[in-house]
Short mmCIF file of C-alpha atoms and ligand atoms in Angstrom, two decimals:
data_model
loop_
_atom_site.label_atom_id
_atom_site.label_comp_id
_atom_site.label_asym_id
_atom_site.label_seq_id
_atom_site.Cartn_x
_atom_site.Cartn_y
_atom_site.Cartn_z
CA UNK F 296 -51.45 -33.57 51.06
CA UNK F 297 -50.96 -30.43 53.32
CA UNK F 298 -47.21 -29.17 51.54
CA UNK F 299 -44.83 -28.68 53.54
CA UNK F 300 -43.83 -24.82 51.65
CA UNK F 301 -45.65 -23.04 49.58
CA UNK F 302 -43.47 -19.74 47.86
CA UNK F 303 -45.00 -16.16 49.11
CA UNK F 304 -47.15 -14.64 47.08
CA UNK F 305 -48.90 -11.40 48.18
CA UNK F 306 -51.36 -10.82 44.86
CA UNK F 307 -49.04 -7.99 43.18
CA UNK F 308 -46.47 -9.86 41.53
CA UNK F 309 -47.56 -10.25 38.09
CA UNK F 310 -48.59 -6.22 38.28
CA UNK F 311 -44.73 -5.76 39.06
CA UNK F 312 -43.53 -8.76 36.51
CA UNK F 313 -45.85 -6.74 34.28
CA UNK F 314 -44.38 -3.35 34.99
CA UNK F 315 -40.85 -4.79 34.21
CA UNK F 316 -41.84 -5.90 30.90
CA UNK F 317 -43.49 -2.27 29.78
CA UNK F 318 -39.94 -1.37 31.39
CA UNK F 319 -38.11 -3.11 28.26
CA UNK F 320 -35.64 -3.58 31.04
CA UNK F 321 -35.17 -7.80 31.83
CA UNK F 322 -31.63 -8.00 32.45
CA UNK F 323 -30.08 -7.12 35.65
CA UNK F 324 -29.76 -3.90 37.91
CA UNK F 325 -33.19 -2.51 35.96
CA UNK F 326 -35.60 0.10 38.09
CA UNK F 327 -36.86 -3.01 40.29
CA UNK F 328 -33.73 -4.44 41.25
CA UNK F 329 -32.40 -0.62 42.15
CA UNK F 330 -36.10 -0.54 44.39
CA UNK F 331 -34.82 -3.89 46.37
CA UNK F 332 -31.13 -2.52 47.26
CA UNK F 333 -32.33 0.46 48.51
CA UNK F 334 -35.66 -0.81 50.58
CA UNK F 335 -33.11 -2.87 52.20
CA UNK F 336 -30.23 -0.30 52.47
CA UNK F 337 -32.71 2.18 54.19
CA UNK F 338 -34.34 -0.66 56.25
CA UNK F 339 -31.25 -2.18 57.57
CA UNK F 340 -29.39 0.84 57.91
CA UNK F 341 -26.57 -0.71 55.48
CA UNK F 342 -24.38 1.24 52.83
CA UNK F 343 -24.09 -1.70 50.36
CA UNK F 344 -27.02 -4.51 48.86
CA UNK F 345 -26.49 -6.08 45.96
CA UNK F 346 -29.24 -8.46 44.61
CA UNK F 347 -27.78 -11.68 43.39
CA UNK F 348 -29.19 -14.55 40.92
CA UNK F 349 -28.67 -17.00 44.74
CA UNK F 350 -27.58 -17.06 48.65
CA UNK F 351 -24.94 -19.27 47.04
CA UNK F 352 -23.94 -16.94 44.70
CA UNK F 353 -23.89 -14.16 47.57
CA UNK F 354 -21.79 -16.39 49.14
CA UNK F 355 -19.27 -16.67 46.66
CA UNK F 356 -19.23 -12.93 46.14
CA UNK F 357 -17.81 -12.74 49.76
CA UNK F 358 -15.26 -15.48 49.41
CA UNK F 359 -14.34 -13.25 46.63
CA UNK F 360 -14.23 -9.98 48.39
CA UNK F 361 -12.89 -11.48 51.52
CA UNK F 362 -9.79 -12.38 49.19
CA UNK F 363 -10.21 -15.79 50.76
CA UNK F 364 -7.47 -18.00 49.12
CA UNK F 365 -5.86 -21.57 48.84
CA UNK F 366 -4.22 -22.79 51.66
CA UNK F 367 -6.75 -20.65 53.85
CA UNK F 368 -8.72 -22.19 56.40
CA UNK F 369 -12.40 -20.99 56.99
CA UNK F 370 -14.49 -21.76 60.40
CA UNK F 371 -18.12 -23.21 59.93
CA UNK F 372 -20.44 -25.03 61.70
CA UNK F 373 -20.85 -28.39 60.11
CA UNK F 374 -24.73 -28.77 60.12
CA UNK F 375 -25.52 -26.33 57.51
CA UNK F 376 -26.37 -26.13 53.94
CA UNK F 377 -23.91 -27.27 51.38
CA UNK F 378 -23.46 -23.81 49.46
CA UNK F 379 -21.67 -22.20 53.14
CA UNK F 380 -18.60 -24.05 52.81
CA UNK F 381 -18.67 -24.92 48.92
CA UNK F 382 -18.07 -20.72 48.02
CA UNK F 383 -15.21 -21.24 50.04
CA UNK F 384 -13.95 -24.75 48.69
CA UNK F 385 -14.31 -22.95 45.12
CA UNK F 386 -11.52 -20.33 46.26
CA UNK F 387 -8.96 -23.26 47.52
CA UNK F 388 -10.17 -22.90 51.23
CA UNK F 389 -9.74 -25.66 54.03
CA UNK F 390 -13.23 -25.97 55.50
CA UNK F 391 -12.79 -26.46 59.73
CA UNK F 392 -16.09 -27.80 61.27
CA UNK F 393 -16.83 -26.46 65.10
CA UNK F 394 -19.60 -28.37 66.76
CA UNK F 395 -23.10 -26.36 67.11
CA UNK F 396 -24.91 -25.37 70.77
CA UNK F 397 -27.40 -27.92 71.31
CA UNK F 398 -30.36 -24.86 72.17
CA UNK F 399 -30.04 -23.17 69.07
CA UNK F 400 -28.12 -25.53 66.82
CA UNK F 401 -25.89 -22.21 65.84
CA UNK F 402 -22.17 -22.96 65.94
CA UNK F 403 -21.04 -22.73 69.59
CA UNK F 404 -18.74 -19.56 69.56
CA UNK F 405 -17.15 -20.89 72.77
CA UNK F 406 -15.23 -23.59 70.46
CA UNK F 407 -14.51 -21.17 67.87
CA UNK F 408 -11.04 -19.78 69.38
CA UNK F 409 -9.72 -23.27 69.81
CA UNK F 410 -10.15 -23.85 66.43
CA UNK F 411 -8.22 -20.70 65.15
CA UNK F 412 -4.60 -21.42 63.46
CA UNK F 413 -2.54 -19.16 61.59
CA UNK F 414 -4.31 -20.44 58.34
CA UNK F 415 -7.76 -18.94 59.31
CA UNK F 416 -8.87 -16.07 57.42
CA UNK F 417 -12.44 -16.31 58.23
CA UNK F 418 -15.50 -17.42 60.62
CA UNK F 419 -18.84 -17.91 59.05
CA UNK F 420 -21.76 -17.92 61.44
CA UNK F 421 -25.07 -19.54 60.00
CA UNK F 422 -28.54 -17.87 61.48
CA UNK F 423 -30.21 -21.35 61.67
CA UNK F 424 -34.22 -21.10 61.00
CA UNK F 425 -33.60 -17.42 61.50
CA UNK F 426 -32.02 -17.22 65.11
CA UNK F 427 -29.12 -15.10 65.21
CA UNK F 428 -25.37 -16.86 66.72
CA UNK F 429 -24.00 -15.08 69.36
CA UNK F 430 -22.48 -12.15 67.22
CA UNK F 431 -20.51 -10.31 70.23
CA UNK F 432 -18.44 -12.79 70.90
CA UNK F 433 -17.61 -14.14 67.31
CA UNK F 434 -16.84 -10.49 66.45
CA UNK F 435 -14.52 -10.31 69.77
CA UNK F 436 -13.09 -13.10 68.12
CA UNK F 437 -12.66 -11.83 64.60
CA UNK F 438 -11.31 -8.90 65.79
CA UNK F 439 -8.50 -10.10 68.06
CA UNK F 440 -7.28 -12.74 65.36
CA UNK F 441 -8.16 -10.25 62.32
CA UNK F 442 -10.70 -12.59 60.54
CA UNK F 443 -13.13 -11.76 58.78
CA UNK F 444 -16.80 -12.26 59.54
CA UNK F 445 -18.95 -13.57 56.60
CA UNK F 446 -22.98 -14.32 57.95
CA UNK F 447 -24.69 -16.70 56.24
CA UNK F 448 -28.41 -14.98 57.22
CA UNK F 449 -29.76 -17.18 54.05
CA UNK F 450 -32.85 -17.87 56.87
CA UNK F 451 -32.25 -14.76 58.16
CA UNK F 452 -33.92 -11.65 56.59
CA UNK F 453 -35.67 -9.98 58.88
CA UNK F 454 -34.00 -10.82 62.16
CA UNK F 455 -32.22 -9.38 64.73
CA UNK F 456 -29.52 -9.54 67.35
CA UNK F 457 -29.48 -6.81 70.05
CA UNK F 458 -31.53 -4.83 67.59
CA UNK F 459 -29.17 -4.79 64.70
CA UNK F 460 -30.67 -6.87 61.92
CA UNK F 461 -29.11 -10.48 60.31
CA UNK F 462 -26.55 -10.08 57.95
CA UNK F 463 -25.33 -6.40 59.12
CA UNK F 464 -23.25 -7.28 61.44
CA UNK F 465 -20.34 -8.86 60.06
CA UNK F 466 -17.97 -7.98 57.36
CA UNK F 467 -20.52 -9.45 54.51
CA UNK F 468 -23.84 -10.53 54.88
CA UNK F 469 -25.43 -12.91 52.92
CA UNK F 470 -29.47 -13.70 52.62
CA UNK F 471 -31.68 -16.14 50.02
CA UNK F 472 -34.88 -15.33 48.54
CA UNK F 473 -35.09 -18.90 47.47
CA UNK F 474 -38.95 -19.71 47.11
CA UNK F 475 -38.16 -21.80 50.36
CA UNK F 476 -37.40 -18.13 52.58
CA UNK F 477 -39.42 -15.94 53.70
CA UNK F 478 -39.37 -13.76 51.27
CA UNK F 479 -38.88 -14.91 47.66
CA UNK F 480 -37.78 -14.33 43.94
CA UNK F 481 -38.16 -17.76 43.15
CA UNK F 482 -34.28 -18.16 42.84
CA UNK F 483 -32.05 -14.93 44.32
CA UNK F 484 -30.30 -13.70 47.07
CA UNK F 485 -28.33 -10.77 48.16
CA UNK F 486 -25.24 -9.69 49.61
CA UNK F 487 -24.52 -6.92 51.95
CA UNK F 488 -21.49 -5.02 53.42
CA UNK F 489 -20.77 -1.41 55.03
CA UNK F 490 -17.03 -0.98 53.33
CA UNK F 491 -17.20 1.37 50.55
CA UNK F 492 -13.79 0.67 49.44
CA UNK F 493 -15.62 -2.55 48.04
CA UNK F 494 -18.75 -1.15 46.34
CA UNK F 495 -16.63 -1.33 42.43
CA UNK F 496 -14.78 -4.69 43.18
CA UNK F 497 -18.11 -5.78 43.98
CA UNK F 498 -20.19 -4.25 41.12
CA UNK F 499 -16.76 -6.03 39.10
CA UNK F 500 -17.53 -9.17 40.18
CA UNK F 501 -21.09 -9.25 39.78
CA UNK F 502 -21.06 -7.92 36.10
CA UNK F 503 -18.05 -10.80 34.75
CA UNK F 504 -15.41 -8.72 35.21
CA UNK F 505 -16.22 -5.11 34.03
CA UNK F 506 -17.03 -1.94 35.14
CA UNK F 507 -20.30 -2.12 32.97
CA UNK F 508 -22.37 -0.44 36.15
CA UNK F 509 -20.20 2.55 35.95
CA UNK F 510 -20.84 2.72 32.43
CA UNK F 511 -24.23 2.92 33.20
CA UNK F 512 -24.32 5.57 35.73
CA UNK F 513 -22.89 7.42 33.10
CA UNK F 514 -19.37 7.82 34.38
CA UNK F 515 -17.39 6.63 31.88
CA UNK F 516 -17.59 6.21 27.64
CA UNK F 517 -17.22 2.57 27.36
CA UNK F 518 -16.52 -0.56 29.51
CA UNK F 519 -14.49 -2.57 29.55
CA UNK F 520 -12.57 -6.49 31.10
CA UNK F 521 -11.10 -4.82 34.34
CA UNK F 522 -10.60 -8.15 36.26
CA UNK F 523 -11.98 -11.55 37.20
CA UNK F 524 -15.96 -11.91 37.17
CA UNK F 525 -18.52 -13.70 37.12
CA UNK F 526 -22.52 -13.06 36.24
CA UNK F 527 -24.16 -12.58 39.44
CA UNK F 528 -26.95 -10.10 39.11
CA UNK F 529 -30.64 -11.28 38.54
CA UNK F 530 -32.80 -10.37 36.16
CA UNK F 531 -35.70 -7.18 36.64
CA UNK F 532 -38.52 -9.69 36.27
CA UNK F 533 -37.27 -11.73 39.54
CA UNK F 534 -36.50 -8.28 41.44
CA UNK F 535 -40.43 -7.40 40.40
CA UNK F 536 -41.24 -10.36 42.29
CA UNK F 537 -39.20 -9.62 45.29
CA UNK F 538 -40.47 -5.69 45.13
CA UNK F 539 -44.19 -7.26 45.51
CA UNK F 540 -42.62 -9.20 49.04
CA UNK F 541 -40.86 -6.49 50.37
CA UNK F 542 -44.24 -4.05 50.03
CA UNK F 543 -45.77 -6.63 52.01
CA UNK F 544 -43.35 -8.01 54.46
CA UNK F 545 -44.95 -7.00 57.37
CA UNK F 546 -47.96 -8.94 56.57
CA UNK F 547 -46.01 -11.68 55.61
CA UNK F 548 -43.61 -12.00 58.81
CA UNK F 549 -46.91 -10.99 61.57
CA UNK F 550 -48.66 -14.16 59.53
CA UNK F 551 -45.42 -16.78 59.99
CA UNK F 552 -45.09 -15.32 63.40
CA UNK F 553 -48.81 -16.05 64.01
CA UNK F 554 -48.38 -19.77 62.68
CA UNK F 555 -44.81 -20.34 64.71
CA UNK F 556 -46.80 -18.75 68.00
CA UNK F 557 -49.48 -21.39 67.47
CA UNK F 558 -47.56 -24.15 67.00
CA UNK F 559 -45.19 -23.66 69.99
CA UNK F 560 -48.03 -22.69 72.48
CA UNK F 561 -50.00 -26.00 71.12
CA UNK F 562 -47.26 -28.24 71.46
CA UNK F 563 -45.91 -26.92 74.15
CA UNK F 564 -48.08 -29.57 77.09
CA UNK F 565 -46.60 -32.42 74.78
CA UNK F 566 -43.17 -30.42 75.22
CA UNK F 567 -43.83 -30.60 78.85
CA UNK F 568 -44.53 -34.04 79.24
CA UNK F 569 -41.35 -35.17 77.30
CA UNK F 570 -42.36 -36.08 74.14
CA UNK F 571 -39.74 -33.73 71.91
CA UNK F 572 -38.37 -30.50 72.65
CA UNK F 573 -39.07 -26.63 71.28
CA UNK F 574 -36.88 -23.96 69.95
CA UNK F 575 -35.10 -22.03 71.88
CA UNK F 576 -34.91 -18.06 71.19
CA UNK F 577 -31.70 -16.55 73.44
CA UNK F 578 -32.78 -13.15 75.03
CA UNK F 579 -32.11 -10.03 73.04
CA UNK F 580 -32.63 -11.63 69.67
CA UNK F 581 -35.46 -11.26 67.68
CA UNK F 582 -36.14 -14.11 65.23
CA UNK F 583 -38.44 -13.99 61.67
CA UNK F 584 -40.67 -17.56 62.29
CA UNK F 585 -38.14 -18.89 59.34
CA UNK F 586 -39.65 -22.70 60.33
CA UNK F 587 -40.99 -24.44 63.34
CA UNK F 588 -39.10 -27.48 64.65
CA UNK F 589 -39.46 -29.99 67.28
CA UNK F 590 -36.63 -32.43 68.21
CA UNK F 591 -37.63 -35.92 68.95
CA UNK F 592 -35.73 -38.21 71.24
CA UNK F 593 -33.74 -40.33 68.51
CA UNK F 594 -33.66 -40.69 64.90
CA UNK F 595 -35.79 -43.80 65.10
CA UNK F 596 -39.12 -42.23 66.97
CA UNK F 597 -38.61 -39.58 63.96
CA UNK F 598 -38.56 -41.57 61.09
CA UNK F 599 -42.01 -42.81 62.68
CA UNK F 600 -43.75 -40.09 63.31
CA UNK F 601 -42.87 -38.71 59.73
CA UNK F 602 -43.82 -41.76 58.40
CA UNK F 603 -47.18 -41.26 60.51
CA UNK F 604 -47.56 -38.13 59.36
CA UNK F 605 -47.08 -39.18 56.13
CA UNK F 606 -50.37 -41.44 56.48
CA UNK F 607 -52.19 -38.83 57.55
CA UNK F 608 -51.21 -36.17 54.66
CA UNK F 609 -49.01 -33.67 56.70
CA UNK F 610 -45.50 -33.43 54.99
CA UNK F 611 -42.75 -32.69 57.50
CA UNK F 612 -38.99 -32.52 56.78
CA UNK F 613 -35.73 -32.77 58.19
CA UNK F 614 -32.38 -31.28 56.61
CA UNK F 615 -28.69 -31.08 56.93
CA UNK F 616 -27.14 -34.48 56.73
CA UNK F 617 -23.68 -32.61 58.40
CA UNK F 618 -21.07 -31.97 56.50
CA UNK F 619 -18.54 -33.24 57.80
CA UNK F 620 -19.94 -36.49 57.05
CA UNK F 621 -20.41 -36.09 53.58
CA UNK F 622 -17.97 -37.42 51.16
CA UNK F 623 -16.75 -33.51 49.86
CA UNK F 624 -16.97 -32.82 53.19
CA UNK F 625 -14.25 -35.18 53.79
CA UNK F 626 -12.08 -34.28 51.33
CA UNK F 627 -12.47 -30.20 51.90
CA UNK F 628 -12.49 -29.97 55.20
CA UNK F 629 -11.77 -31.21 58.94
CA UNK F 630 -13.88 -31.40 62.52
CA UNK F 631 -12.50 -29.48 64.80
CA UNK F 632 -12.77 -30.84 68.30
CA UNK F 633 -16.11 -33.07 69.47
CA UNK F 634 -18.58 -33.56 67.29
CA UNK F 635 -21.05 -33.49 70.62
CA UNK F 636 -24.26 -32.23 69.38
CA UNK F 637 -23.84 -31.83 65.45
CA UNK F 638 -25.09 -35.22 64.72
CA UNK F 639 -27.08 -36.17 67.50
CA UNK F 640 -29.37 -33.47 66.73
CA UNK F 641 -29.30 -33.39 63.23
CA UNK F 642 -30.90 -36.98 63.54
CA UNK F 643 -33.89 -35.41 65.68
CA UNK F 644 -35.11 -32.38 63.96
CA UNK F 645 -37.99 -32.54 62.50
CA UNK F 646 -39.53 -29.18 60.82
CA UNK F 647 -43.35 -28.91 60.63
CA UNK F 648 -45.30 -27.16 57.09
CA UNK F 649 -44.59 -23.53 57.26
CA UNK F 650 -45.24 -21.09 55.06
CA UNK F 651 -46.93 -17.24 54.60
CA UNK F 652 -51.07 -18.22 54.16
CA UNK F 653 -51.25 -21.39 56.35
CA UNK F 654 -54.50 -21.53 57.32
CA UNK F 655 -55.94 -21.78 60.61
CA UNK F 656 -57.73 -25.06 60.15
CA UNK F 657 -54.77 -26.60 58.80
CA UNK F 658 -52.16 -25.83 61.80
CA UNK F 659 -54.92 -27.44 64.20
CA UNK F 660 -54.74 -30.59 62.11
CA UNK F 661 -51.15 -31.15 62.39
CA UNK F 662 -51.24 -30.34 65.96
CA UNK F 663 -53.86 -32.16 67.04
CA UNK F 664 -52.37 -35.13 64.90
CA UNK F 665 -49.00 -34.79 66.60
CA UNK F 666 -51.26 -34.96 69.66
CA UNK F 667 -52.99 -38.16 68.82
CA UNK F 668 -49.63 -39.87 67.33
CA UNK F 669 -48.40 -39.14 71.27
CA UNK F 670 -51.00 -39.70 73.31
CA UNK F 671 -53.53 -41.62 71.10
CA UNK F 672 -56.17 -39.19 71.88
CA UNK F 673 -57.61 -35.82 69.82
C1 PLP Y 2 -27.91 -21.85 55.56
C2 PLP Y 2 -28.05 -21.75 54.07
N1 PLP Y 2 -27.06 -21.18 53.34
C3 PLP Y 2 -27.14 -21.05 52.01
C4 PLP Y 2 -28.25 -21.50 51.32
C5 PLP Y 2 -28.28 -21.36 49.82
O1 PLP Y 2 -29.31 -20.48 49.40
P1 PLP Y 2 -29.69 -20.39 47.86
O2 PLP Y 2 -30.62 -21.52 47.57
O3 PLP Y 2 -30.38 -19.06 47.74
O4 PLP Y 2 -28.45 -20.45 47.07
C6 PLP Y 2 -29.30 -22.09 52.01
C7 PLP Y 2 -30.47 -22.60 51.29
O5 PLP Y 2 -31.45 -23.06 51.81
C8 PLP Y 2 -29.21 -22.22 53.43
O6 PLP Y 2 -30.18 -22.79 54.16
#
């Protein structure tokens, strides 16, 4: 069966995982977790990174810091992972659903103002599959209604919008190095922000409550219960991991870009003659080949062709049942105008195997089967 993801791995984990153990350091914030933050504070050109045990967990760090608080209401799009509008449901939030843009399925930030009351404290663009929202105007947004901006750039890491990358753009950024991403730690994440004023309630948060990471820069005797926390650092031994795919993310984002390049130029007659429809990448942003997706004409030609693909050993997947379908979605939150495109598409998506190391002969066979399922010929 050709898998649908494999995790990254680039060869010089376990020399890293090694390196961490001769360390004596396992716990969190050891020498490879400080090597992560500041790759990716240099990179990005961002003051703060803190690694996190999840994108989930990043997420709930910026509820946190955003003071985001019962009664609130927070702006999502409703076809997106469960973990963007539970961190907010966890801090007493009213979750508002605005309808997605049919190219990218990113929220449309044209129905954003509408949904604005004097309850919302926040909008939360999600990068889907990597391609950024359209960050001018939610920020024009933001900043006329004084929200905050929190991205979820889970898919994210390593794209950009007018140059600037994912997750740097708002108030807080948040990305996953789930072994499903890009780039990996088996479990992890990260959370990002430029306000300085937030680096020790952060480093609070993240360390249950005390001021343990001043302690260990040395700049005070003891520590101590200083205010809420929780435990969201990872350990050394999954930041070795990530070290080994941040040394190598070049090779690994030129090698998905290869296999999202081969797909779409494949597929793209069978495009043409109506069959499904290809991703769409708005000018000026720069996406990281997070997956490849076609969308079918209905939820019924999909559940075939997965089924046929199925048959023929070629896992593909589709995701996001929308939220504001869902049961908790019900009960935490609200749609916000027409739910035009959240659903429909959500019911035509299908994403293709993609992962760093797909091999050449592979992607041929599940084009070329696509190919035959369409037009009964090789
Ligand atoms: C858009 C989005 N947000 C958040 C998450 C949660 O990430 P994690 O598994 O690192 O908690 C995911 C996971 O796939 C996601 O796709």
């Amino acid at each position: 069966m050709i898998d649908f993801n494999i995790p990254p791995h680039v060869g010089t984990e376990l020399d890293y995982i090694k390196e961490a153990i001769q360390n004596k350091k396992l716990c969190g914030d050891g020498p490879f977790t400080k090597k992560c933050s500041e790759w990716i504070k240099n990179e990005f050109n961002v003051n703060q990174v803190f690694l996190t045990t999840s994108c989930t967990h990043a997420l709930e760090m910026a509820a946190l810091l955003a003071d985001i608080k019962e009664g609130d209401e927070v702006i999502m799009p409703s076809y997106t992972f469960v973990s963007t509008a539970d961190a907010f449901v966890q801090r007493g939030a009213s979750i508002v659903f605005v309808d997605i843009r049919s190219d990218t399925l990113n929220i449309d930030e044209t129905l954003i103002e509408d949904a604005v009351t004097p309850a919302t404290k926040a909008i939360v663009p999600v990068h889907y599959a990597g391609v950024s929202c359209e960050m001018d105007t939610i920020l024009d947004i933001a900043k006329h209604h004084n929200l905050k901006v929190i991205e979820d750039a889970a898919q994210g890491f390593g794209s950009t919008y007018k140059g600037r990358p994912l997750g740097t753009i708002g108030d807080f950024g948040c990305y996953s190095f789930h072994e499903t991403k890009n780039l990996s730690m088996g479990e992890g994440g990260a959370i990002l922000f430029q306000d300085n004023t937030l680096q020790e309630k952060a480093e609070i948060l993240r360390e249950k409550g005390t001021n343990r990471s001043k302690f260990f820069r040395g700049q005070i005797d003891k520590y101590t219960w200083m205010d809420y926390g929780s435990s969201y650092l990872p350990s050394d031994l999954n930041a070795a991991y990530l070290w080994a795919q941040l040394e190598a993310v070049k090779t690994i984002q030129e090698d998905r870009m290869a296999s999202f390049r081969f797909y779409n130029d494949k597929l793209k007659p069978l495009a043409q003659r109506g069959y499904f429809e290809q991703p769409v990448i708005p000018e000026g942003i720069e996406h990281n080949a997070h997956m490849y997706y076609i969308k079918l004409p209905d939820l019924e030609t999909r559940s075939k062709l997965i089924t046929y693909l199925k048959k023929k050993n070629i896992l593909s997947v589709f995701h996001y049942v929308p939220l504001h379908s869902s049961p908790a979605g019900q009960k935490f939150g609200r749609f916000h105008g027409i739910d035009r495109y959240t659903t429909k598409e959500s019911e035509r998506l299908l994403r293709l195997p993609m992962y760093y190391g797909l091999t050449q002969d592979t992607k041929e066979y599940i084009v070329d089967t696509i190919a035959c399922y369409f037009t009964g010929q090789y």
